[in-house]
């Protein structure tokens, strides 16, 4: 597991039980995400593990589960970051056929799966592991690699690859 705070450029918002964001704060966060997306689109190489973790933490952290797929070309440059699902506080539906179908549409050679655990615990659940294996199996038959599945917790991330699950 990697602590996000180990990377000096990482900003980790701390949740305090009853603090709610104002509409202006929510709009600011949305604008920051839009700016980051434009930056990533202009500079599409995910240059390091730290850069990937920082990006994932900013994009998917939230009060409900979000499932993103980073679609990559043959040189592991980002083609597209797509949110394929938004769920509840502890579940987001993911369909392997949708992940693979979209990979084919954008001519991706590889994908990185990313989702958050709003509880803050980045530990993969048995459902996370099973769903990842189904996506790997579906993608493999079409020559699409699954490089990793990253789960973003409150202050740490879990990498299926680092955990030996991929």
Backbone as JSON Lines, residues from 0, in Angstrom:
{"i":0,"aa":"X","n":[0.84,-1.17,0.0],"ca":[0.0,0.0,0.0],"c":[0.89,1.24,0.0]}
{"i":1,"aa":"X","n":[0.45,2.25,-0.67],"ca":[1.2,3.49,-0.75],"c":[0.43,4.57,-0.02]}
{"i":2,"aa":"X","n":[1.12,5.28,0.86],"ca":[0.48,6.41,1.53],"c":[0.52,7.59,0.57]}
{"i":3,"aa":"X","n":[-0.62,8.18,0.34],"ca":[-0.67,9.33,-0.56],"c":[0.13,10.48,0.01]}
{"i":4,"aa":"X","n":[0.19,10.58,1.34],"ca":[0.9,11.69,1.94],"c":[2.41,11.57,1.78]}
{"i":5,"aa":"X","n":[2.93,10.43,1.29],"ca":[4.35,10.29,1.03],"c":[4.77,11.15,-0.14]}
{"i":6,"aa":"X","n":[3.87,11.57,-0.96],"ca":[4.17,12.37,-2.12],"c":[3.89,13.82,-1.79]}
{"i":7,"aa":"X","n":[4.93,14.68,-1.77],"ca":[4.76,16.05,-1.31],"c":[3.75,16.85,-2.09]}
{"i":8,"aa":"X","n":[3.51,16.51,-3.36],"ca":[2.57,17.29,-4.16],"c":[1.13,16.88,-3.93]}
{"i":9,"aa":"X","n":[0.92,15.88,-3.08],"ca":[-0.42,15.36,-2.88],"c":[-1.16,16.17,-1.82]}
{"i":10,"aa":"X","n":[-2.36,16.58,-2.13],"ca":[-3.23,17.23,-1.17],"c":[-4.29,16.24,-0.77]}
{"i":11,"aa":"X","n":[-4.4,15.96,0.51],"ca":[-5.38,14.99,0.98],"c":[-6.39,15.72,1.85]}
{"i":12,"aa":"X","n":[-7.6,15.91,1.33],"ca":[-8.61,16.56,2.15],"c":[-9.03,15.65,3.29]}
{"i":13,"aa":"X","n":[-9.14,16.18,4.47],"ca":[-9.56,15.4,5.64],"c":[-11.04,15.63,5.87]}
{"i":14,"aa":"X","n":[-11.75,14.54,6.06],"ca":[-13.19,14.64,6.32],"c":[-13.4,14.79,7.81]}
{"i":15,"aa":"X","n":[-14.22,15.68,8.17],"ca":[-14.6,15.85,9.55],"c":[-16.08,15.54,9.63]}
{"i":16,"aa":"X","n":[-16.45,14.69,10.53],"ca":[-17.79,14.12,10.63],"c":[-18.94,14.94,10.09]}
{"i":17,"aa":"X","n":[-19.15,16.17,10.56],"ca":[-20.37,16.89,10.18],"c":[-20.12,18.05,9.23]}
{"i":18,"aa":"X","n":[-18.92,18.23,8.73],"ca":[-18.63,19.35,7.83],"c":[-19.18,19.05,6.45]}
{"i":19,"aa":"X","n":[-19.98,19.96,5.93],"ca":[-20.54,19.84,4.59],"c":[-19.93,20.91,3.71]}
{"i":20,"aa":"X","n":[-19.73,20.57,2.46],"ca":[-19.21,21.54,1.51],"c":[-20.32,22.49,1.07]}
{"i":21,"aa":"X","n":[-19.96,23.75,0.93],"ca":[-20.92,24.71,0.4],"c":[-21.03,24.51,-1.1]}
{"i":22,"aa":"X","n":[-22.02,25.11,-1.69],"ca":[-22.19,25.03,-3.14],"c":[-20.96,25.61,-3.84]}
{"i":23,"aa":"X","n":[-20.42,26.7,-3.31],"ca":[-19.23,27.32,-3.91],"c":[-18.03,26.39,-3.8]}
{"i":24,"aa":"X","n":[-17.85,25.73,-2.67],"ca":[-16.74,24.78,-2.52],"c":[-16.89,23.6,-3.48]}
{"i":25,"aa":"X","n":[-18.11,23.1,-3.62],"ca":[-18.35,22.01,-4.57],"c":[-18.04,22.46,-5.99]}
{"i":26,"aa":"X","n":[-18.42,23.68,-6.33],"ca":[-18.14,24.21,-7.66],"c":[-16.63,24.35,-7.87]}
{"i":27,"aa":"X","n":[-15.91,24.75,-6.83],"ca":[-14.45,24.89,-6.92],"c":[-13.8,23.53,-7.16]}
{"i":28,"aa":"X","n":[-14.25,22.51,-6.45],"ca":[-13.71,21.16,-6.64],"c":[-14.01,20.68,-8.06]}
{"i":29,"aa":"X","n":[-15.21,20.92,-8.54],"ca":[-15.56,20.53,-9.91],"c":[-14.64,21.23,-10.91]}
{"i":30,"aa":"X","n":[-14.42,22.52,-10.7],"ca":[-13.55,23.28,-11.61],"c":[-12.13,22.74,-11.57]}
{"i":31,"aa":"X","n":[-11.64,22.39,-10.39],"ca":[-10.29,21.84,-10.26],"c":[-10.17,20.52,-11.01]}
{"i":32,"aa":"X","n":[-11.19,19.7,-10.92],"ca":[-11.18,18.42,-11.65],"c":[-11.18,18.66,-13.16]}
{"i":33,"aa":"X","n":[-11.92,19.66,-13.61],"ca":[-11.95,19.99,-15.03],"c":[-10.58,20.47,-15.51]}
{"i":34,"aa":"X","n":[-9.93,21.3,-14.7],"ca":[-8.59,21.79,-15.05],"c":[-7.61,20.62,-15.11]}
{"i":35,"aa":"X","n":[-7.7,19.72,-14.15],"ca":[-6.82,18.54,-14.16],"c":[-7.07,17.69,-15.39]}
{"i":36,"aa":"X","n":[-8.31,17.5,-15.76],"ca":[-8.63,16.7,-16.95],"c":[-8.04,17.34,-18.2]}
{"i":37,"aa":"X","n":[-8.14,18.67,-18.32],"ca":[-7.53,19.35,-19.47],"c":[-6.02,19.17,-19.46]}
{"i":38,"aa":"X","n":[-5.41,19.26,-18.29],"ca":[-3.96,19.08,-18.18],"c":[-3.56,17.66,-18.61]}
{"i":39,"aa":"X","n":[-4.29,16.67,-18.14],"ca":[-4.0,15.28,-18.49],"c":[-4.17,15.08,-19.99]}
{"i":40,"aa":"X","n":[-5.19,15.68,-20.58],"ca":[-5.41,15.52,-22.01],"c":[-4.29,16.15,-22.84]}
{"i":41,"aa":"X","n":[-3.68,17.23,-22.34],"ca":[-2.57,17.86,-23.04],"c":[-1.25,17.15,-22.77]}
{"i":42,"aa":"X","n":[-1.14,16.48,-21.64],"ca":[0.08,15.8,-21.2],"c":[-0.28,14.35,-20.86]}
{"i":43,"aa":"X","n":[-0.57,13.56,-21.89],"ca":[-1.22,12.28,-21.65],"c":[-0.37,11.13,-21.13]}
{"i":44,"aa":"X","n":[0.92,11.33,-20.92],"ca":[1.72,10.23,-20.42],"c":[1.65,10.2,-18.91]}
{"i":45,"aa":"X","n":[1.23,9.06,-18.37],"ca":[1.23,8.88,-16.92],"c":[2.67,8.54,-16.56]}
{"i":46,"aa":"X","n":[3.41,9.54,-16.13],"ca":[4.86,9.46,-16.06],"c":[5.41,8.66,-14.88]}
{"i":47,"aa":"X","n":[4.63,8.49,-13.83],"ca":[5.16,7.79,-12.67],"c":[4.02,7.23,-11.83]}
{"i":48,"aa":"X","n":[4.41,6.33,-10.95],"ca":[3.44,5.76,-10.0],"c":[2.83,6.88,-9.17]}
{"i":49,"aa":"X","n":[3.64,7.81,-8.69],"ca":[3.15,8.91,-7.86],"c":[2.14,9.77,-8.62]}
{"i":50,"aa":"X","n":[2.44,10.05,-9.89],"ca":[1.52,10.86,-10.7],"c":[0.19,10.13,-10.87]}
{"i":51,"aa":"X","n":[0.25,8.83,-11.11],"ca":[-0.97,8.04,-11.26],"c":[-1.78,8.06,-9.97]}
{"i":52,"aa":"X","n":[-1.13,7.85,-8.84],"ca":[-1.83,7.83,-7.56],"c":[-2.45,9.18,-7.24]}
{"i":53,"aa":"X","n":[-1.71,10.25,-7.49],"ca":[-2.25,11.59,-7.24],"c":[-3.48,11.85,-8.11]}
{"i":54,"aa":"X","n":[-3.39,11.49,-9.37],"ca":[-4.5,11.68,-10.29],"c":[-5.72,10.87,-9.83]}
{"i":55,"aa":"X","n":[-5.5,9.6,-9.52],"ca":[-6.61,8.74,-9.09],"c":[-7.28,9.26,-7.83]}
{"i":56,"aa":"X","n":[-6.46,9.69,-6.87],"ca":[-7.02,10.18,-5.62],"c":[-7.87,11.42,-5.83]}
{"i":57,"aa":"X","n":[-7.44,12.32,-6.68],"ca":[-8.2,13.54,-6.93],"c":[-9.49,13.25,-7.69]}
{"i":58,"aa":"X","n":[-9.41,12.36,-8.65],"ca":[-10.55,12.13,-9.54],"c":[-11.66,11.3,-8.89]}
{"i":59,"aa":"X","n":[-11.32,10.29,-8.11],"ca":[-12.37,9.38,-7.65],"c":[-12.77,9.53,-6.19]}
{"i":60,"aa":"X","n":[-12.04,10.24,-5.4],"ca":[-12.39,10.36,-3.97],"c":[-13.76,11.03,-3.84]}
{"i":61,"aa":"X","n":[-14.58,10.54,-2.9],"ca":[-15.88,11.16,-2.69],"c":[-16.73,10.37,-1.7]}
{"i":62,"aa":"X","n":[-17.95,10.82,-1.54],"ca":[-18.87,10.25,-0.56],"c":[-19.56,8.98,-1.06]}
{"i":63,"aa":"X","n":[-19.53,8.75,-2.37],"ca":[-20.1,7.53,-2.94],"c":[-19.03,6.87,-3.8]}
{"i":64,"aa":"X","n":[-19.2,5.56,-4.04],"ca":[-18.22,4.86,-4.86],"c":[-18.32,5.32,-6.3]}
{"i":65,"aa":"X","n":[-17.14,5.53,-6.9],"ca":[-17.03,5.88,-8.31],"c":[-16.07,4.89,-8.95]}
{"i":66,"aa":"X","n":[-16.42,4.4,-10.12],"ca":[-15.57,3.45,-10.84],"c":[-15.13,4.08,-12.14]}
{"i":67,"aa":"X","n":[-13.82,4.23,-12.3],"ca":[-13.24,4.8,-13.51],"c":[-12.4,3.76,-14.21]}
{"i":68,"aa":"X","n":[-12.27,3.92,-15.52],"ca":[-11.34,3.12,-16.29],"c":[-10.45,4.09,-17.06]}
{"i":69,"aa":"X","n":[-9.14,3.92,-16.9],"ca":[-8.18,4.68,-17.67],"c":[-7.82,3.83,-18.87]}
{"i":70,"aa":"X","n":[-8.19,4.3,-20.06],"ca":[-7.92,3.57,-21.3],"c":[-6.59,4.07,-21.86]}
{"i":71,"aa":"X","n":[-5.68,3.13,-22.15],"ca":[-4.32,3.48,-22.57],"c":[-4.01,2.95,-23.96]}
{"i":72,"aa":"X","n":[-3.13,3.67,-24.66],"ca":[-2.69,3.19,-25.97],"c":[-1.49,2.25,-25.81]}
{"i":73,"aa":"X","n":[-0.89,1.85,-26.92],"ca":[0.21,0.88,-26.87],"c":[1.43,1.4,-26.12]}
{"i":74,"aa":"X","n":[1.57,2.72,-26.01],"ca":[2.7,3.3,-25.29],"c":[2.31,3.74,-23.89]}
{"i":75,"aa":"X","n":[1.17,3.23,-23.43],"ca":[0.64,3.55,-22.1],"c":[0.35,5.03,-21.9]}
{"i":76,"aa":"X","n":[-0.03,5.69,-22.98],"ca":[-0.5,7.06,-22.89],"c":[-2.0,7.03,-22.69]}
{"i":77,"aa":"X","n":[-2.48,7.96,-21.91],"ca":[-3.9,8.01,-21.61],"c":[-4.69,8.43,-22.84]}
{"i":78,"aa":"X","n":[-5.61,7.56,-23.26],"ca":[-6.55,7.9,-24.33],"c":[-7.74,8.6,-23.71]}
{"i":79,"aa":"X","n":[-8.25,8.01,-22.63],"ca":[-9.46,8.53,-22.02],"c":[-9.6,8.02,-20.59]}
{"i":80,"aa":"X","n":[-10.1,8.87,-19.72],"ca":[-10.48,8.48,-18.36],"c":[-12.0,8.56,-18.35]}
{"i":81,"aa":"X","n":[-12.63,7.41,-18.14],"ca":[-14.09,7.4,-18.19],"c":[-14.68,6.83,-16.91]}
{"i":82,"aa":"X","n":[-15.64,7.57,-16.38],"ca":[-16.37,7.09,-15.2],"c":[-17.46,6.17,-15.7]}
{"i":83,"aa":"X","n":[-17.33,4.89,-15.39],"ca":[-18.31,3.92,-15.87],"c":[-19.39,3.61,-14.85]}
{"i":84,"aa":"X","n":[-19.24,4.13,-13.65],"ca":[-20.28,3.87,-12.68],"c":[-20.15,4.75,-11.45]}
{"i":85,"aa":"X","n":[-21.31,5.11,-10.9],"ca":[-21.4,5.8,-9.62],"c":[-22.38,4.99,-8.82]}
{"i":86,"aa":"X","n":[-22.03,4.71,-7.58],"ca":[-22.88,3.84,-6.78],"c":[-23.31,4.47,-5.48]}
{"i":87,"aa":"X","n":[-23.31,3.64,-4.46],"ca":[-23.72,4.06,-3.13],"c":[-22.47,4.2,-2.27]}
{"i":88,"aa":"X","n":[-22.67,4.24,-0.96],"ca":[-21.52,4.38,-0.06],"c":[-20.66,3.13,-0.02]}
{"i":89,"aa":"X","n":[-21.19,1.99,-0.5],"ca":[-20.38,0.77,-0.41],"c":[-20.51,-0.16,-1.62]}
{"i":90,"aa":"X","n":[-21.02,0.35,-2.73],"ca":[-21.15,-0.5,-3.92],"c":[-21.32,0.36,-5.16]}
{"i":91,"aa":"X","n":[-20.66,-0.09,-6.23],"ca":[-20.87,0.52,-7.55],"c":[-20.95,-0.63,-8.55]}
{"i":92,"aa":"X","n":[-22.0,-0.65,-9.35],"ca":[-22.11,-1.74,-10.33],"c":[-21.12,-1.54,-11.48]}
{"i":93,"aa":"X","n":[-20.45,-2.63,-11.84],"ca":[-19.47,-2.6,-12.93],"c":[-19.75,-3.81,-13.81]}
{"i":94,"aa":"X","n":[-19.76,-3.6,-15.12],"ca":[-20.04,-4.67,-16.06],"c":[-18.83,-4.88,-16.96]}
{"i":95,"aa":"X","n":[-18.18,-6.04,-16.85],"ca":[-16.99,-6.3,-17.65],"c":[-17.21,-6.05,-19.14]}
{"i":96,"aa":"X","n":[-18.37,-6.39,-19.67],"ca":[-18.6,-6.19,-21.11],"c":[-18.56,-4.71,-21.47]}
{"i":97,"aa":"X","n":[-18.98,-3.82,-20.57],"ca":[-18.94,-2.38,-20.84],"c":[-17.51,-1.86,-20.83]}
{"i":98,"aa":"X","n":[-16.7,-2.38,-19.9],"ca":[-15.29,-1.98,-19.85],"c":[-14.6,-2.37,-21.15]}
{"i":99,"aa":"X","n":[-14.81,-3.61,-21.59],"ca":[-14.15,-4.12,-22.79],"c":[-14.72,-3.48,-24.05]}
{"i":100,"aa":"X","n":[-16.04,-3.31,-24.1],"ca":[-16.67,-2.67,-25.27],"c":[-16.09,-1.28,-25.49]}
{"i":101,"aa":"X","n":[-15.97,-0.52,-24.43],"ca":[-15.44,0.84,-24.57],"c":[-13.96,0.81,-24.95]}
{"i":102,"aa":"X","n":[-13.2,-0.15,-24.42],"ca":[-11.79,-0.28,-24.81],"c":[-11.66,-0.49,-26.31]}
{"i":103,"aa":"X","n":[-12.54,-1.31,-26.86],"ca":[-12.51,-1.55,-28.31],"c":[-12.89,-0.28,-29.08]}
{"i":104,"aa":"X","n":[-13.88,0.45,-28.57],"ca":[-14.32,1.67,-29.26],"c":[-13.21,2.72,-29.33]}
{"i":105,"aa":"X","n":[-12.39,2.83,-28.27],"ca":[-11.35,3.86,-28.26],"c":[-9.99,3.3,-28.68]}
{"i":106,"aa":"X","n":[-9.97,2.04,-29.12],"ca":[-8.74,1.37,-29.57],"c":[-7.68,1.31,-28.48]}
{"i":107,"aa":"X","n":[-8.11,1.01,-27.28],"ca":[-7.17,0.89,-26.16],"c":[-6.46,-0.46,-26.19]}
{"i":108,"aa":"X","n":[-5.19,-0.43,-25.84],"ca":[-4.41,-1.67,-25.72],"c":[-4.36,-2.16,-24.29]}
{"i":109,"aa":"X","n":[-4.63,-1.26,-23.35],"ca":[-4.57,-1.6,-21.93],"c":[-5.51,-0.7,-21.14]}
{"i":110,"aa":"X","n":[-5.81,-1.13,-19.92],"ca":[-6.65,-0.34,-19.03],"c":[-6.08,-0.39,-17.62]}
{"i":111,"aa":"X","n":[-6.42,0.64,-16.86],"ca":[-6.19,0.65,-15.41],"c":[-7.55,0.92,-14.8]}
{"i":112,"aa":"X","n":[-7.98,0.04,-13.92],"ca":[-9.26,0.18,-13.24],"c":[-9.02,0.98,-11.95]}
{"i":113,"aa":"X","n":[-9.93,1.88,-11.63],"ca":[-9.77,2.71,-10.44],"c":[-11.13,2.9,-9.79]}
{"i":114,"aa":"X","n":[-11.2,2.68,-8.49],"ca":[-12.41,3.08,-7.77],"c":[-12.06,3.46,-6.35]}
{"i":115,"aa":"X","n":[-12.99,4.09,-5.69],"ca":[-12.76,4.55,-4.33],"c":[-13.6,3.76,-3.34]}
{"i":116,"aa":"X","n":[-13.18,3.78,-2.11],"ca":[-13.96,3.25,-0.99],"c":[-14.24,4.43,-0.07]}
{"i":117,"aa":"X","n":[-15.46,4.96,-0.09],"ca":[-15.79,6.12,0.74],"c":[-15.57,5.89,2.23]}
{"i":118,"aa":"X","n":[-15.57,4.62,2.66],"ca":[-15.33,4.32,4.07],"c":[-13.92,4.71,4.48]}
{"i":119,"aa":"X","n":[-13.03,4.85,3.5],"ca":[-11.64,5.19,3.8],"c":[-10.73,3.99,3.82]}
{"i":120,"aa":"X","n":[-11.29,2.78,3.91],"ca":[-10.49,1.55,3.94],"c":[-10.27,1.08,2.51]}
{"i":121,"aa":"X","n":[-9.02,1.12,2.07],"ca":[-8.69,0.78,0.7],"c":[-8.55,-0.71,0.46]}
{"i":122,"aa":"X","n":[-8.78,-1.54,1.45],"ca":[-8.62,-2.99,1.31],"c":[-9.61,-3.54,0.28]}
{"i":123,"aa":"X","n":[-9.12,-4.31,-0.71],"ca":[-10.03,-4.88,-1.71],"c":[-10.99,-5.88,-1.07]}
{"i":124,"aa":"X","n":[-12.26,-5.8,-1.46],"ca":[-13.25,-6.77,-0.98],"c":[-13.22,-7.99,-1.88]}
{"i":125,"aa":"X","n":[-13.87,-9.05,-1.46],"ca":[-13.94,-10.24,-2.31],"c":[-14.7,-9.92,-3.6]}
{"i":126,"aa":"X","n":[-15.69,-9.04,-3.52],"ca":[-16.43,-8.63,-4.72],"c":[-15.51,-7.84,-5.67]}
{"i":127,"aa":"X","n":[-14.64,-6.99,-5.12],"ca":[-13.68,-6.25,-5.94],"c":[-12.76,-7.21,-6.69]}
{"i":128,"aa":"X","n":[-12.27,-8.21,-5.97],"ca":[-11.35,-9.19,-6.57],"c":[-12.04,-10.0,-7.65]}
{"i":129,"aa":"X","n":[-13.26,-10.46,-7.37],"ca":[-14.0,-11.26,-8.34],"c":[-14.32,-10.45,-9.61]}
{"i":130,"aa":"X","n":[-14.77,-9.23,-9.43],"ca":[-15.1,-8.37,-10.57],"c":[-13.86,-8.09,-11.41]}
{"i":131,"aa":"X","n":[-12.73,-7.86,-10.76],"ca":[-11.47,-7.61,-11.48],"c":[-11.07,-8.82,-12.3]}
{"i":132,"aa":"X","n":[-11.21,-10.0,-11.74],"ca":[-10.86,-11.22,-12.48],"c":[-11.75,-11.39,-13.7]}
{"i":133,"aa":"X","n":[-13.02,-11.05,-13.58],"ca":[-13.94,-11.15,-14.73],"c":[-13.53,-10.18,-15.83]}
{"i":134,"aa":"X","n":[-13.14,-8.97,-15.43],"ca":[-12.71,-7.99,-16.43],"c":[-11.41,-8.45,-17.1]}
{"i":135,"aa":"X","n":[-10.47,-8.98,-16.32],"ca":[-9.21,-9.48,-16.88],"c":[-9.49,-10.58,-17.89]}
{"i":136,"aa":"X","n":[-10.36,-11.52,-17.54],"ca":[-10.68,-12.63,-18.44],"c":[-11.31,-12.14,-19.74]}
{"i":137,"aa":"X","n":[-12.26,-11.21,-19.61],"ca":[-12.94,-10.68,-20.81],"c":[-11.95,-9.9,-21.68]}
{"i":138,"aa":"X","n":[-11.1,-9.09,-21.07],"ca":[-10.15,-8.27,-21.81],"c":[-9.08,-9.13,-22.49]}
{"i":139,"aa":"X","n":[-8.62,-10.14,-21.78],"ca":[-7.54,-10.99,-22.31],"c":[-7.93,-11.63,-23.64]}
{"i":140,"aa":"X","n":[-9.17,-12.07,-23.76],"ca":[-9.6,-12.74,-24.99],"c":[-9.52,-11.81,-26.2]}
{"i":141,"aa":"X","n":[-9.54,-10.49,-25.96],"ca":[-9.48,-9.53,-27.06],"c":[-8.14,-8.8,-27.12]}
{"i":142,"aa":"X","n":[-7.16,-9.29,-26.39],"ca":[-5.82,-8.71,-26.45],"c":[-5.66,-7.4,-25.71]}
{"i":143,"aa":"X","n":[-6.5,-7.16,-24.73],"ca":[-6.43,-5.93,-23.94],"c":[-5.86,-6.28,-22.57]}
{"i":144,"aa":"X","n":[-4.8,-5.59,-22.17],"ca":[-4.17,-5.85,-20.88],"c":[-4.84,-5.04,-19.78]}
{"i":145,"aa":"X","n":[-4.94,-5.63,-18.6],"ca":[-5.38,-4.9,-17.41],"c":[-4.11,-4.72,-16.57]}
{"i":146,"aa":"X","n":[-3.59,-3.49,-16.57],"ca":[-2.33,-3.23,-15.87],"c":[-2.49,-3.24,-14.36]}
{"i":147,"aa":"X","n":[-3.61,-2.72,-13.87],"ca":[-3.8,-2.64,-12.41],"c":[-5.24,-2.3,-12.1]}
{"i":148,"aa":"X","n":[-5.58,-2.5,-10.85],"ca":[-6.84,-2.02,-10.29],"c":[-6.44,-1.3,-9.01]}
{"i":149,"aa":"X","n":[-6.73,-0.02,-8.96],"ca":[-6.33,0.82,-7.84],"c":[-7.57,1.18,-7.03]}
{"i":150,"aa":"X","n":[-7.49,0.98,-5.72],"ca":[-8.58,1.39,-4.84],"c":[-8.07,2.54,-3.98]}
{"i":151,"aa":"X","n":[-8.78,3.65,-4.03],"ca":[-8.42,4.84,-3.29],"c":[-9.18,4.86,-1.97]}
{"i":152,"aa":"X","n":[-8.43,4.88,-0.87],"ca":[-9.02,5.03,0.45],"c":[-8.92,6.48,0.88]}
{"i":153,"aa":"X","n":[-8.99,6.72,2.17],"ca":[-8.93,8.1,2.65],"c":[-7.51,8.65,2.53]}
{"i":154,"aa":"X","n":[-6.5,7.89,2.97],"ca":[-5.12,8.39,2.93],"c":[-4.17,7.4,2.28]}
{"i":155,"aa":"X","n":[-4.66,6.27,1.85],"ca":[-3.83,5.26,1.22],"c":[-4.52,4.71,-0.01]}
{"i":156,"aa":"X","n":[-3.74,4.06,-0.84],"ca":[-4.27,3.38,-2.0],"c":[-3.82,1.95,-1.97]}
{"i":157,"aa":"X","n":[-4.63,1.08,-2.58],"ca":[-4.26,-0.31,-2.73],"c":[-4.14,-0.61,-4.21]}
{"i":158,"aa":"X","n":[-3.06,-1.26,-4.58],"ca":[-2.82,-1.67,-5.96],"c":[-2.92,-3.18,-6.03]}
{"i":159,"aa":"X","n":[-3.84,-3.67,-6.87],"ca":[-3.95,-5.12,-7.03],"c":[-2.63,-5.71,-7.5]}
{"i":160,"aa":"X","n":[-1.93,-4.99,-8.35],"ca":[-0.65,-5.49,-8.86],"c":[0.36,-5.61,-7.71]}
{"i":161,"aa":"X","n":[0.46,-4.58,-6.89],"ca":[1.39,-4.6,-5.76],"c":[1.01,-5.67,-4.73]}
{"i":162,"aa":"X","n":[-0.28,-5.93,-4.61],"ca":[-0.74,-6.96,-3.66],"c":[-0.64,-8.37,-4.21]}
{"i":163,"aa":"X","n":[-0.25,-8.49,-5.48],"ca":[-0.14,-9.81,-6.1],"c":[-1.47,-10.39,-6.55]}
{"i":164,"aa":"X","n":[-2.48,-9.55,-6.68],"ca":[-3.8,-9.99,-7.11],"c":[-3.95,-9.97,-8.63]}
{"i":165,"aa":"X","n":[-3.04,-9.34,-9.32],"ca":[-3.0,-9.31,-10.78],"c":[-1.64,-9.83,-11.2]}
